[in-house]
GROMACS .gro file of C-alpha atoms in nm:
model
  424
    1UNK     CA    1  -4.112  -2.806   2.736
    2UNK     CA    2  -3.976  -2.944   3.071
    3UNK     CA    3  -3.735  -3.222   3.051
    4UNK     CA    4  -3.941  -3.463   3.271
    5UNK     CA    5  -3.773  -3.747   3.163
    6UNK     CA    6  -3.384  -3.858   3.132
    7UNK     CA    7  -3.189  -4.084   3.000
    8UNK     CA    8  -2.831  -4.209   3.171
    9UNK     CA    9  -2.572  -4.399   3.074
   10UNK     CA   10  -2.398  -4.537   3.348
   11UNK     CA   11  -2.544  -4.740   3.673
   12UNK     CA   12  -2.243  -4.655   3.914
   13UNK     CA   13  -2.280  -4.418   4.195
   14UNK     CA   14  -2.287  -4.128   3.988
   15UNK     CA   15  -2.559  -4.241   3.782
   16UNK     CA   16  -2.726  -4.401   4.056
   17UNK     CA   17  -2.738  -4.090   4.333
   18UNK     CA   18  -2.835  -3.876   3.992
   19UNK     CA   19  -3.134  -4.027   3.933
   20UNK     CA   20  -3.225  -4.004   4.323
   21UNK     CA   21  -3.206  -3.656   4.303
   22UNK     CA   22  -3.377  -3.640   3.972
   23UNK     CA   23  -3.622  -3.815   4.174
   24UNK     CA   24  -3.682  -3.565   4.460
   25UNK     CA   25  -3.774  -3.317   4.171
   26UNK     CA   26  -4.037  -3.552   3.964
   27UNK     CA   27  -3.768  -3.621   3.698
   28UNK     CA   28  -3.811  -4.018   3.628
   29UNK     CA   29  -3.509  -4.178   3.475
   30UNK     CA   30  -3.414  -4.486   3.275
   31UNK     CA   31  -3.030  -4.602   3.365
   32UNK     CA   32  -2.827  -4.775   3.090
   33UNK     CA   33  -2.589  -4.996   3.215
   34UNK     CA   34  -2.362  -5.239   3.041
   35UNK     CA   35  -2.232  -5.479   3.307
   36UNK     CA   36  -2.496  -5.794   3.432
   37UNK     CA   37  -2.698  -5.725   3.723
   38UNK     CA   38  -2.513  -5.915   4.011
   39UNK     CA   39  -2.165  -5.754   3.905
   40UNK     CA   40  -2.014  -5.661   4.259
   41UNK     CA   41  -1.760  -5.419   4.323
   42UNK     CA   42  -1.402  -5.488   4.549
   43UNK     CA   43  -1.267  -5.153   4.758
   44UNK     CA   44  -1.334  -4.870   4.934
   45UNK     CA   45  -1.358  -4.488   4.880
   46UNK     CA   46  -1.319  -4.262   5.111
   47UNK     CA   47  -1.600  -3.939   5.167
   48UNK     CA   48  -1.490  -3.640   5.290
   49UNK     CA   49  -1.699  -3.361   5.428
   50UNK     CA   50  -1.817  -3.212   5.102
   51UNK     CA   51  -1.975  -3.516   4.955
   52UNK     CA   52  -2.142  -3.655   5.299
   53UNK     CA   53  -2.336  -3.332   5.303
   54UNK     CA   54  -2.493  -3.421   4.974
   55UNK     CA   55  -2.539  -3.782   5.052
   56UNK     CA   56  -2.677  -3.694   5.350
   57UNK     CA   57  -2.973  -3.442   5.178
   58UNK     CA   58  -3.003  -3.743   4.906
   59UNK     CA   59  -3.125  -3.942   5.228
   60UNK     CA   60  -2.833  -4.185   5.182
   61UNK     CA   61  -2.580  -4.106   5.500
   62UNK     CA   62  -2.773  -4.249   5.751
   63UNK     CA   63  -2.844  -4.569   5.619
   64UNK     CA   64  -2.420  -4.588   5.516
   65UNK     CA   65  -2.271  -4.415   5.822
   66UNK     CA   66  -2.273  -4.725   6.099
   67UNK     CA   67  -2.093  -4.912   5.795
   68UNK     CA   68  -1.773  -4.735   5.729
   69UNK     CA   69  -1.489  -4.620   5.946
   70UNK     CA   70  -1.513  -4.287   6.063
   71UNK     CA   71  -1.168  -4.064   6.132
   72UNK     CA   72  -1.036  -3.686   6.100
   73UNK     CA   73  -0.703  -3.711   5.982
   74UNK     CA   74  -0.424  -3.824   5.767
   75UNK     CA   75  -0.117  -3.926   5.939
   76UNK     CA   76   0.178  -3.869   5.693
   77UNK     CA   77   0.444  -4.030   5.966
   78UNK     CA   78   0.855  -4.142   5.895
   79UNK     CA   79   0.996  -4.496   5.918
   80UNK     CA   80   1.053  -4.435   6.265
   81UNK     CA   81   0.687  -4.355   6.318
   82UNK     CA   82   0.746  -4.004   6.397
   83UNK     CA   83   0.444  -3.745   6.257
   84UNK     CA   84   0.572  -3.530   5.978
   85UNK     CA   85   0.248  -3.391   5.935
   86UNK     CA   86  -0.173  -3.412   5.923
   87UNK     CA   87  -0.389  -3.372   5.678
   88UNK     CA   88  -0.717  -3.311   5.761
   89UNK     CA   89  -1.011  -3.505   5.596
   90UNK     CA   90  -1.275  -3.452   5.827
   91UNK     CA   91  -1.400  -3.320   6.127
   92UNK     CA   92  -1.738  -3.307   6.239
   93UNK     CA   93  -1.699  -3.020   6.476
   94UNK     CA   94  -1.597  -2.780   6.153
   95UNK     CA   95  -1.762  -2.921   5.892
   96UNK     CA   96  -2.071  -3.136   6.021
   97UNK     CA   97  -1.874  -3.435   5.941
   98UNK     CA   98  -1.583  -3.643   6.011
   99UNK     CA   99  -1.412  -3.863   5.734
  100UNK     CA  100  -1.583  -4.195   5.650
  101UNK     CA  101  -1.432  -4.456   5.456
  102UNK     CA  102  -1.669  -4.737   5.367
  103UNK     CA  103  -1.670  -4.983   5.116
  104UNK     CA  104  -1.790  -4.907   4.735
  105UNK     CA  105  -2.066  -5.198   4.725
  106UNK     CA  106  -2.190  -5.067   5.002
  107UNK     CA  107  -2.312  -4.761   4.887
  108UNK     CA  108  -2.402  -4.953   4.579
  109UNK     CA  109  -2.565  -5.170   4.759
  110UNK     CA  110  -2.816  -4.906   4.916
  111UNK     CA  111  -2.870  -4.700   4.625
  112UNK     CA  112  -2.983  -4.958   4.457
  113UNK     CA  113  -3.251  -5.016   4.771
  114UNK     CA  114  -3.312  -4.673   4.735
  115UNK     CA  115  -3.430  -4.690   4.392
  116UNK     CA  116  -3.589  -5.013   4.435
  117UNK     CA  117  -3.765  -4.819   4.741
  118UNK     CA  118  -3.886  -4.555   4.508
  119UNK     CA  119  -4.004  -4.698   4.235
  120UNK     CA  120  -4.020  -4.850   3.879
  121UNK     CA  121  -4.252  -4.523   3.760
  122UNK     CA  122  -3.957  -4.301   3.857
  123UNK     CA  123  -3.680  -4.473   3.772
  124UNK     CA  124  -3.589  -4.801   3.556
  125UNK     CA  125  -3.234  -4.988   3.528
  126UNK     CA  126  -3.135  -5.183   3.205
  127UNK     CA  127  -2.880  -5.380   3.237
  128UNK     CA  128  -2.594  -5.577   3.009
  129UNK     CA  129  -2.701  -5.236   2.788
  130UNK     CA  130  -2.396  -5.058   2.629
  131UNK     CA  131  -2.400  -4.745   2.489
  132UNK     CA  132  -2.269  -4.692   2.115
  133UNK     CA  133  -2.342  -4.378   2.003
  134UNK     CA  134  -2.561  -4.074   1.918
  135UNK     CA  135  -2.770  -4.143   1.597
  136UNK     CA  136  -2.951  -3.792   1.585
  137UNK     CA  137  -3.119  -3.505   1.746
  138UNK     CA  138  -3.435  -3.392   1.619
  139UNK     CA  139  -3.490  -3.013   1.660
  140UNK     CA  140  -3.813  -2.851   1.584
  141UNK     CA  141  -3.950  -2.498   1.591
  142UNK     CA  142  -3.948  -2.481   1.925
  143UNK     CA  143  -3.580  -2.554   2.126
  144UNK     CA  144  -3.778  -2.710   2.420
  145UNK     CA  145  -3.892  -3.021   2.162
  146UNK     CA  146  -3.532  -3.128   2.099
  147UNK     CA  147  -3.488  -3.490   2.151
  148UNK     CA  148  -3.131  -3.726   2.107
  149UNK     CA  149  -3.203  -4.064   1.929
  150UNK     CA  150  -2.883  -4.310   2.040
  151UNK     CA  151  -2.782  -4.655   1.986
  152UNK     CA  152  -2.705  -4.890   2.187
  153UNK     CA  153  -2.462  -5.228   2.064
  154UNK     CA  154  -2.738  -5.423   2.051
  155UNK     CA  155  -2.847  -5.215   1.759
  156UNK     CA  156  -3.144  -5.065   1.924
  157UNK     CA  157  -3.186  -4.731   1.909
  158UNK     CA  158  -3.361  -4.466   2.198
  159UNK     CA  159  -3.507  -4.178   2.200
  160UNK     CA  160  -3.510  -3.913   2.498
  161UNK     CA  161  -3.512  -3.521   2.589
  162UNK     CA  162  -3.204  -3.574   2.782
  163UNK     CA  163  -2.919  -3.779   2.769
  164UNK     CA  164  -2.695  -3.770   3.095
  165UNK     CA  165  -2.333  -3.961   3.069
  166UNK     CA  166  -2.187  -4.136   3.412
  167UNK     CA  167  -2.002  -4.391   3.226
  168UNK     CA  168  -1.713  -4.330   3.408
  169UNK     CA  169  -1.321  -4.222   3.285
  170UNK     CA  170  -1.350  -4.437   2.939
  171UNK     CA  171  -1.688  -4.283   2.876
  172UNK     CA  172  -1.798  -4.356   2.553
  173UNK     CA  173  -2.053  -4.081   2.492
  174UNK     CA  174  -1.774  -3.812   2.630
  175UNK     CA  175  -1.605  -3.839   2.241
  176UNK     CA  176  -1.940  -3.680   2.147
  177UNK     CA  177  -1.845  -3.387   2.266
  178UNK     CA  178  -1.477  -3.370   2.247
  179UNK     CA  179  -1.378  -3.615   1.972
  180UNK     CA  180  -1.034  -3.500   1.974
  181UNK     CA  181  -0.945  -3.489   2.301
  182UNK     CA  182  -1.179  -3.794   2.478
  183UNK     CA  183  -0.876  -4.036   2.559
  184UNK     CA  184  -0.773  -4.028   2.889
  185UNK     CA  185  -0.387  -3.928   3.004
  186UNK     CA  186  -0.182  -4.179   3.220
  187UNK     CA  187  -0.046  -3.976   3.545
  188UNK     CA  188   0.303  -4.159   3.542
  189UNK     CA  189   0.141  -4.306   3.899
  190UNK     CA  190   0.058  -4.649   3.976
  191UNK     CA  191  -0.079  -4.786   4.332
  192UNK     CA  192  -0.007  -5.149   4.415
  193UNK     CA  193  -0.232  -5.245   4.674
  194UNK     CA  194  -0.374  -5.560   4.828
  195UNK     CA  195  -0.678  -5.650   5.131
  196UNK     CA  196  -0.496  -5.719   5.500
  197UNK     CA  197  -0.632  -5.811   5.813
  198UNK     CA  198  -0.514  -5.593   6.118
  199UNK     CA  199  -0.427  -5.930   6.280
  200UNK     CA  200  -0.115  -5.957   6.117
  201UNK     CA  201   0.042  -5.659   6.219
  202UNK     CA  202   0.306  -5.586   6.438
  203UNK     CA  203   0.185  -5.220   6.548
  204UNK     CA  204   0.485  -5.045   6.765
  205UNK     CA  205   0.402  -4.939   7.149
  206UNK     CA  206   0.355  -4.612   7.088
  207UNK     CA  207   0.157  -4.401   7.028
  208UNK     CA  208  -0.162  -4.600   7.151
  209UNK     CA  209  -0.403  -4.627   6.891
  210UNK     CA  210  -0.169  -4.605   6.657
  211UNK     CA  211  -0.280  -4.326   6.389
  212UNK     CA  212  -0.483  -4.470   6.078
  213UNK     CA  213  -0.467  -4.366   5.791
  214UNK     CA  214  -0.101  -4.325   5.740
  215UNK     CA  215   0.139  -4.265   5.519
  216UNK     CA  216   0.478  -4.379   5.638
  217UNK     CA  217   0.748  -4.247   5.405
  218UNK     CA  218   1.051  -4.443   5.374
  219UNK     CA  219   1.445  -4.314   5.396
  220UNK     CA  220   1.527  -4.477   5.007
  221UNK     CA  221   1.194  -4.281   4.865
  222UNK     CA  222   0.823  -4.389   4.809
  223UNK     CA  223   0.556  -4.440   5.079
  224UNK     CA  224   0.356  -4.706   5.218
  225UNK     CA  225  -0.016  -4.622   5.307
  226UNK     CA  226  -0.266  -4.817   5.555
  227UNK     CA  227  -0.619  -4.763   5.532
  228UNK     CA  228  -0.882  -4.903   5.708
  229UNK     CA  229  -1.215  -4.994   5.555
  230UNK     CA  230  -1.459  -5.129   5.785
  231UNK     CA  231  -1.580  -4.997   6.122
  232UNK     CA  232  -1.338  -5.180   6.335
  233UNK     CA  233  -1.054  -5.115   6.143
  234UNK     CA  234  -0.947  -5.483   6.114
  235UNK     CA  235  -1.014  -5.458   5.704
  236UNK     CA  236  -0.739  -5.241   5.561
  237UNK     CA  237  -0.593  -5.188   5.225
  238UNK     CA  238  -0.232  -5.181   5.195
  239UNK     CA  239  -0.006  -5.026   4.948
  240UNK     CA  240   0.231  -4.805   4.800
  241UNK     CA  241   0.249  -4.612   4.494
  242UNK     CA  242   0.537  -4.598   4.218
  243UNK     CA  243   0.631  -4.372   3.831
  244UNK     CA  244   0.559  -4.557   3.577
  245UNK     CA  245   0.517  -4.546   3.191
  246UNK     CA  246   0.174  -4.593   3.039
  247UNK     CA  247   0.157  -4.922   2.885
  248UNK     CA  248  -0.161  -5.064   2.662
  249UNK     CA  249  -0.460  -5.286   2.875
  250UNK     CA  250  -0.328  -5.586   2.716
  251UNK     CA  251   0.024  -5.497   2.912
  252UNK     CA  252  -0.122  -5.374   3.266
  253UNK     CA  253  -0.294  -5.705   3.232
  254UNK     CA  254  -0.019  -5.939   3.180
  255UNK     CA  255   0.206  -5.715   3.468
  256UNK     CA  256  -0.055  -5.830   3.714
  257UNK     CA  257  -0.079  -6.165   3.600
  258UNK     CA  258   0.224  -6.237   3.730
  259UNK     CA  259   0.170  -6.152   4.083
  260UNK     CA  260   0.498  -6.288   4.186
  261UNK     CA  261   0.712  -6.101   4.015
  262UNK     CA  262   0.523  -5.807   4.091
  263UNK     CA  263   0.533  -5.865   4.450
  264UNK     CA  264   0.943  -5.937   4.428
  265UNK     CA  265   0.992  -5.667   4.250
  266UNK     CA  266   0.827  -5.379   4.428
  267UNK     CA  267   0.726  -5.519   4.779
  268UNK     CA  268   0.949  -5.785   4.926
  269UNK     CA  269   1.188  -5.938   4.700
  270UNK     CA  270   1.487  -6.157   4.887
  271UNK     CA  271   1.717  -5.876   4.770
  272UNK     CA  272   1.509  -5.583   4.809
  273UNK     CA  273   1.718  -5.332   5.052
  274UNK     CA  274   1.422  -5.121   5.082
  275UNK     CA  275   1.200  -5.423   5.242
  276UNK     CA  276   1.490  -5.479   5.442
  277UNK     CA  277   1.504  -5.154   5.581
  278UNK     CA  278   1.145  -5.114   5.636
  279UNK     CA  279   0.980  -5.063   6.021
  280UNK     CA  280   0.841  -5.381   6.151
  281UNK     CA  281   0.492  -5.277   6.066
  282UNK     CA  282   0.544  -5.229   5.712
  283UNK     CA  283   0.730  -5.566   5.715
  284UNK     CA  284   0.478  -5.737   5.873
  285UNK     CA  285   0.187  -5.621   5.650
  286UNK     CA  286   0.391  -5.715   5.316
  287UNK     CA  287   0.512  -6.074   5.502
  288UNK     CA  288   0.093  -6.152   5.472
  289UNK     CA  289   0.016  -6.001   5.170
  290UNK     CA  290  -0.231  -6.237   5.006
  291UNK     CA  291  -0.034  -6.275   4.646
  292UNK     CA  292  -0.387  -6.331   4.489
  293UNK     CA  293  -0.555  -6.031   4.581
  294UNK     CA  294  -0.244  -5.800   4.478
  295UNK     CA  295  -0.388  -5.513   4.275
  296UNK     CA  296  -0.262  -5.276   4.046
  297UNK     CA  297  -0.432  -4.937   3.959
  298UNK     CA  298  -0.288  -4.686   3.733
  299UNK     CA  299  -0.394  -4.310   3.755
  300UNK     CA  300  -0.527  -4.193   3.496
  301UNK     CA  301  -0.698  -3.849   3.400
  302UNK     CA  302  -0.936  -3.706   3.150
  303UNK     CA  303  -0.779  -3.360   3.015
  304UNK     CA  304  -0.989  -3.035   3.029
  305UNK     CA  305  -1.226  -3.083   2.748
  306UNK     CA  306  -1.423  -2.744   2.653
  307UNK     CA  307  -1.782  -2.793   2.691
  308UNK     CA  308  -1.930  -3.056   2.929
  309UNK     CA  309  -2.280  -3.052   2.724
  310UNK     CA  310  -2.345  -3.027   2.379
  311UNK     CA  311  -2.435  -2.684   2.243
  312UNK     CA  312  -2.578  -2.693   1.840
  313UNK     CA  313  -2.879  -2.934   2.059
  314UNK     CA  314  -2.983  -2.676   2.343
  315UNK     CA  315  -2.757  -2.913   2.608
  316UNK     CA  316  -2.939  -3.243   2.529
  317UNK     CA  317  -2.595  -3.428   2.592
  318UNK     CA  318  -2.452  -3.374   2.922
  319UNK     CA  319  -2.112  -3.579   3.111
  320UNK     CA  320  -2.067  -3.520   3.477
  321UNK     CA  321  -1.845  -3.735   3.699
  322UNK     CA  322  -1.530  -3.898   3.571
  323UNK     CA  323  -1.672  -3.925   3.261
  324UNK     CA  324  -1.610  -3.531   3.257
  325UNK     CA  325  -1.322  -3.485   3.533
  326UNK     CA  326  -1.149  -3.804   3.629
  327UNK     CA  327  -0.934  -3.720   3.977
  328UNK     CA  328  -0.664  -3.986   4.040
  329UNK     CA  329  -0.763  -4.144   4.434
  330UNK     CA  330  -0.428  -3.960   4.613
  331UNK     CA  331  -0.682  -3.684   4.777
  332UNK     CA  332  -0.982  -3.914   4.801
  333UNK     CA  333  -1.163  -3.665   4.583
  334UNK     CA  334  -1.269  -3.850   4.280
  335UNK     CA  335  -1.588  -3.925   4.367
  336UNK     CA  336  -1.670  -3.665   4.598
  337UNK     CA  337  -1.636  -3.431   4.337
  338UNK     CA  338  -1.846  -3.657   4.127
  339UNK     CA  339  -2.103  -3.634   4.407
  340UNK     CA  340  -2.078  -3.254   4.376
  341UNK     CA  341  -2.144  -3.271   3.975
  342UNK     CA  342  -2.464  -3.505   4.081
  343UNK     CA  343  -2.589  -3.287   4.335
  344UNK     CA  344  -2.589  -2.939   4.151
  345UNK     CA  345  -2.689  -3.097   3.802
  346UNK     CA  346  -3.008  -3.204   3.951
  347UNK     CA  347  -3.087  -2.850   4.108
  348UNK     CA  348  -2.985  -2.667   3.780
  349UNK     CA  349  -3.214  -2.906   3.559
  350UNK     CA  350  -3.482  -2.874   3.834
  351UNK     CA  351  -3.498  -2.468   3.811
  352UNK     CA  352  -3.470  -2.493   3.427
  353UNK     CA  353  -3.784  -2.725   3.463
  354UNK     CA  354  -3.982  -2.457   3.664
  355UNK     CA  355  -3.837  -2.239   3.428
  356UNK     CA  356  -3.639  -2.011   3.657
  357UNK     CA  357  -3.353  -2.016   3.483
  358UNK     CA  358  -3.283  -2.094   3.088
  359UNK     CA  359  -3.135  -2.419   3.025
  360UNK     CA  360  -2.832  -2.386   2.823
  361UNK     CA  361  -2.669  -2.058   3.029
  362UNK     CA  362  -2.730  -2.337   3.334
  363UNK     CA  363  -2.546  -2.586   3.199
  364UNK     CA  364  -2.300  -2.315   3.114
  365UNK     CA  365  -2.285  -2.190   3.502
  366UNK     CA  366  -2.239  -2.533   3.602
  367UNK     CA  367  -1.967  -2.641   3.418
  368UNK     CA  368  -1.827  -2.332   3.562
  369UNK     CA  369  -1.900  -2.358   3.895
  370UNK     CA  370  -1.784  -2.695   3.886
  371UNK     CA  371  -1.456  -2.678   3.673
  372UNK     CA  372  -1.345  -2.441   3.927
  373UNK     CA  373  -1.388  -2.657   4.202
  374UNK     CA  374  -1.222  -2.938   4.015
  375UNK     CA  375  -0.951  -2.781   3.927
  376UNK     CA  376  -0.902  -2.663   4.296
  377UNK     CA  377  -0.905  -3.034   4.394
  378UNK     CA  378  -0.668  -3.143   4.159
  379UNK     CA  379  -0.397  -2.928   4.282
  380UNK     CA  380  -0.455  -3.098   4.585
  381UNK     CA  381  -0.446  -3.436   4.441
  382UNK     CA  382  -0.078  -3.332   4.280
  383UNK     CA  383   0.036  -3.225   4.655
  384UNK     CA  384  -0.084  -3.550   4.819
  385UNK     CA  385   0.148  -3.756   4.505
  386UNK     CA  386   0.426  -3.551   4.559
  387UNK     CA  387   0.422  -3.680   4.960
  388UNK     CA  388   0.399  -3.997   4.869
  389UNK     CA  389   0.717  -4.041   4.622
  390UNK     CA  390   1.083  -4.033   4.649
  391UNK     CA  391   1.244  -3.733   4.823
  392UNK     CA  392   0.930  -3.589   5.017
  393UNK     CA  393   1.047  -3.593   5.420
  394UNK     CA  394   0.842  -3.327   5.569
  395UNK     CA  395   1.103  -3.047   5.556
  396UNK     CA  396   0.945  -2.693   5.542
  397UNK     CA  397   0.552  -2.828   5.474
  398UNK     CA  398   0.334  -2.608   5.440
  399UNK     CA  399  -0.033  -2.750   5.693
  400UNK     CA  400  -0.279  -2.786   5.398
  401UNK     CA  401  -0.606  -2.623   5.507
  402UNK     CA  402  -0.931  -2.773   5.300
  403UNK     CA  403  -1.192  -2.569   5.438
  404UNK     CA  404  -1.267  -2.417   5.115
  405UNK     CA  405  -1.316  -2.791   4.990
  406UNK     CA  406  -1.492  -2.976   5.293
  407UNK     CA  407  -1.716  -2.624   5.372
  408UNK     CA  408  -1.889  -2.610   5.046
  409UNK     CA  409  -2.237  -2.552   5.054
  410UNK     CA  410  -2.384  -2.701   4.710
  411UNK     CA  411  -2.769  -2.600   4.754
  412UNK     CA  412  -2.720  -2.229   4.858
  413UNK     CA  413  -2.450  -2.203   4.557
  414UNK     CA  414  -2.707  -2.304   4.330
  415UNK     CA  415  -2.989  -2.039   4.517
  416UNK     CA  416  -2.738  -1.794   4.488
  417UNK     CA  417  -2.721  -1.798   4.108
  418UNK     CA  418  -3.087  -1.857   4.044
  419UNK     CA  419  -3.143  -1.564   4.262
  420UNK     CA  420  -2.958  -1.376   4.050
  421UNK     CA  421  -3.086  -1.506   3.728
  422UNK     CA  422  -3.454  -1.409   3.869
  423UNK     CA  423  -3.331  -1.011   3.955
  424UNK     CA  424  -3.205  -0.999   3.566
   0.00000   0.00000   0.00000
């Protein structure tokens, strides 16, 4: 029986775009979600190549891509503001696409439209609705018929042909399918990072525009980073990343409470040689760092677990996203590669539907095809840290080249392998 109807946990833009696509293929969707409604979202993310491709099929790039700020590459420069290197994160003339950086309600903000757009027949949000966990699945004679039955806290219980988690890094439904390995790993990295305007800084006379991004290493070790997130560039976040240990919430908590210290200590204490030794642009964008919006944000990662779906079910239990792959943000990848997951889920269910392919050895190929690709990216990710820390000066870099990354083509992967399902 086709699986016309889904269930998700999760209403952020991974469970959003997936039940777009769904969408596009006559799959209607209800979204769980356990935060209110009018919860908003602070930050930017930035889209590379890869991901803009799919947003832009999903019918969401053009209505997001006058909002953002659009670039090609990462400047990774010294304290002197001499280039050690470029990465490149875009470029329209290679890949269709430059870079765009653009702020996460944004795109919230227009999937949401989007759905609203298509329809309450195809696809329903719940809201202040938190997942507990899986009561049952009901299997009859016939494998098509299974169905999941799951709880929410509320005590309710649902009942659906397919359950779909987006519920991010702390997923609750992942420890259904890897109870033993579900908690995820602390990277030993933590950004500290705070909002600036462009007004306050004292940019040097050359070069003209100065390059943003950057990445300005210092001489004593670490890196400051400037991003812009709005199309003028006069919204940037600010920050710089440090080794940590892992510490309970209860402890990142009370670290940031006390925003002073935190600042002191890491950015611009009155004793703090590497402040003092700082270019006047760094200086100038820690002088106006607004102590209230001073953020912390520790990396975290969710280790290879074996199976992404549930097997003893016929795959009616499926993670994608972070709940399946967290990426710390070094690359920018995180949810780009989440965007990937969306995009290819939705073809593979859609042929399984038409019954071109079998369902289970899909979900098999696709956690394949995927893993791969993740795994890829996160070697990446671990090159980008590794500028940005203590010791890293340029010397003897090799120029990273992502075209295997940004040149992905997610639809014809997808033909390809029901094309060669059909020819078995």
């Amino acid at each position: 029986m086709p699986m016309k109807e889904v269930s998700i946990i999760g209403a952020g833009l991974s469970g959003l775009s997936l039940c777009l696509f769904l969408a596009k293929h006559n799959i209607t969707s209800k979204i769980y979600e356990l935060r209110p409604a009018n919860t908003t979202s602070e930050g930017a993310v930035m889209l590379s190549p890869n991901a803009l491709r799919t947003l832009d099929i999903l019918g969401l790039y053009a209505r997001i891509k006058s909002k953002g700020y659009h670039f090609r590459d990462l400047s990774f420069n010294n304290n002197d503001h001499e280039t050690l290197d470029t990465y490149e994160m875009g470029n329209a003339d290679k890949f269709g696409y430059d870079a765009l950086r653009v702020y996460r309600q944004v795109l919230l903000d227009e999937l949401k439209a989007m759905i609203a757009e298509a329809g309450n027949d195809k696809i329903e949000i719940l809201y202040e609705k938190k997942f507990s966990h899986i009561v049952s699945s009901t299997t009859t004679a016939n494998d098509n018929n299974n169905n999941i039955t799951f709880a929410l806290t509320d005590g309710s219980t649902h009942t659906t042909p397919l359950l779909l988690g987006a519920d991010g890094i702390h997923s609750t439904l992942r420890a259904h399918l890897a109870p033993t390995a579900a908690q995820p790993t602390f990277s030993s990295f933590l950004a500290i990072t705070f909002p600036l305007s462009s007004s306050h800084l004292i940019l040097p006379p050359t070069p003209t525009p100065y390059p943003l991004p950057v990445s300005i290493s210092h001489p004593l070790g670490g890196a400051f980073v400037l991003a812009p997130q709005n199309p003028t560039a006069t919204d940037l976040l600010a920050g710089t990343q440090i080794r940590t240990h892992d510490r309970p919430r209860s402890e990142w908590d009370a670290f940031l409470r006390n925003k002073d210290l935190l600042y002191k200590t890491h950015l611009r204490g009155p004793h703090n040689d590497k402040y003092n030794s700082w270019n006047a642009l760094i200086k100038s964008a820690l002088d106006a760092c607004p102590l209230e919006k001073l953020s912390l944000w520790p990396f975290y990662t969710v280790p290879k677990i074996p199976r992404w779906f549930s097997e003893e079910d016929g795959g009616r239990v499926v993670i994608l996203g972070d709940a399946a792959h967290a990426i710390p943000p070094a690359a920018g990848q995180g949810v780009c590669q989440a965007f990937e997951d969306v995009h290819s889920l939705a073809l593979a269910l859609a042929a399984a539907n038409e019954g071109v392919v079998e369902w289970t050895e899909g979900l098999g190929w696709w956690q394949e095809y995927r893993q791969g690709r993740v795994e890829r990216t996160q070697g990446l990710t671990d090159e980008m840290n590794r500028r940005r820390m203590p010791g890293w000066s340029g010397m003897g870099a090799e120029r990273m080249d992502s075209s295997w990354l940004f040149g992905v083509d997610v639809e014809g992967d997808v033909k390809r392998y029901i094309d060669g399902q059909k020819g078995r």
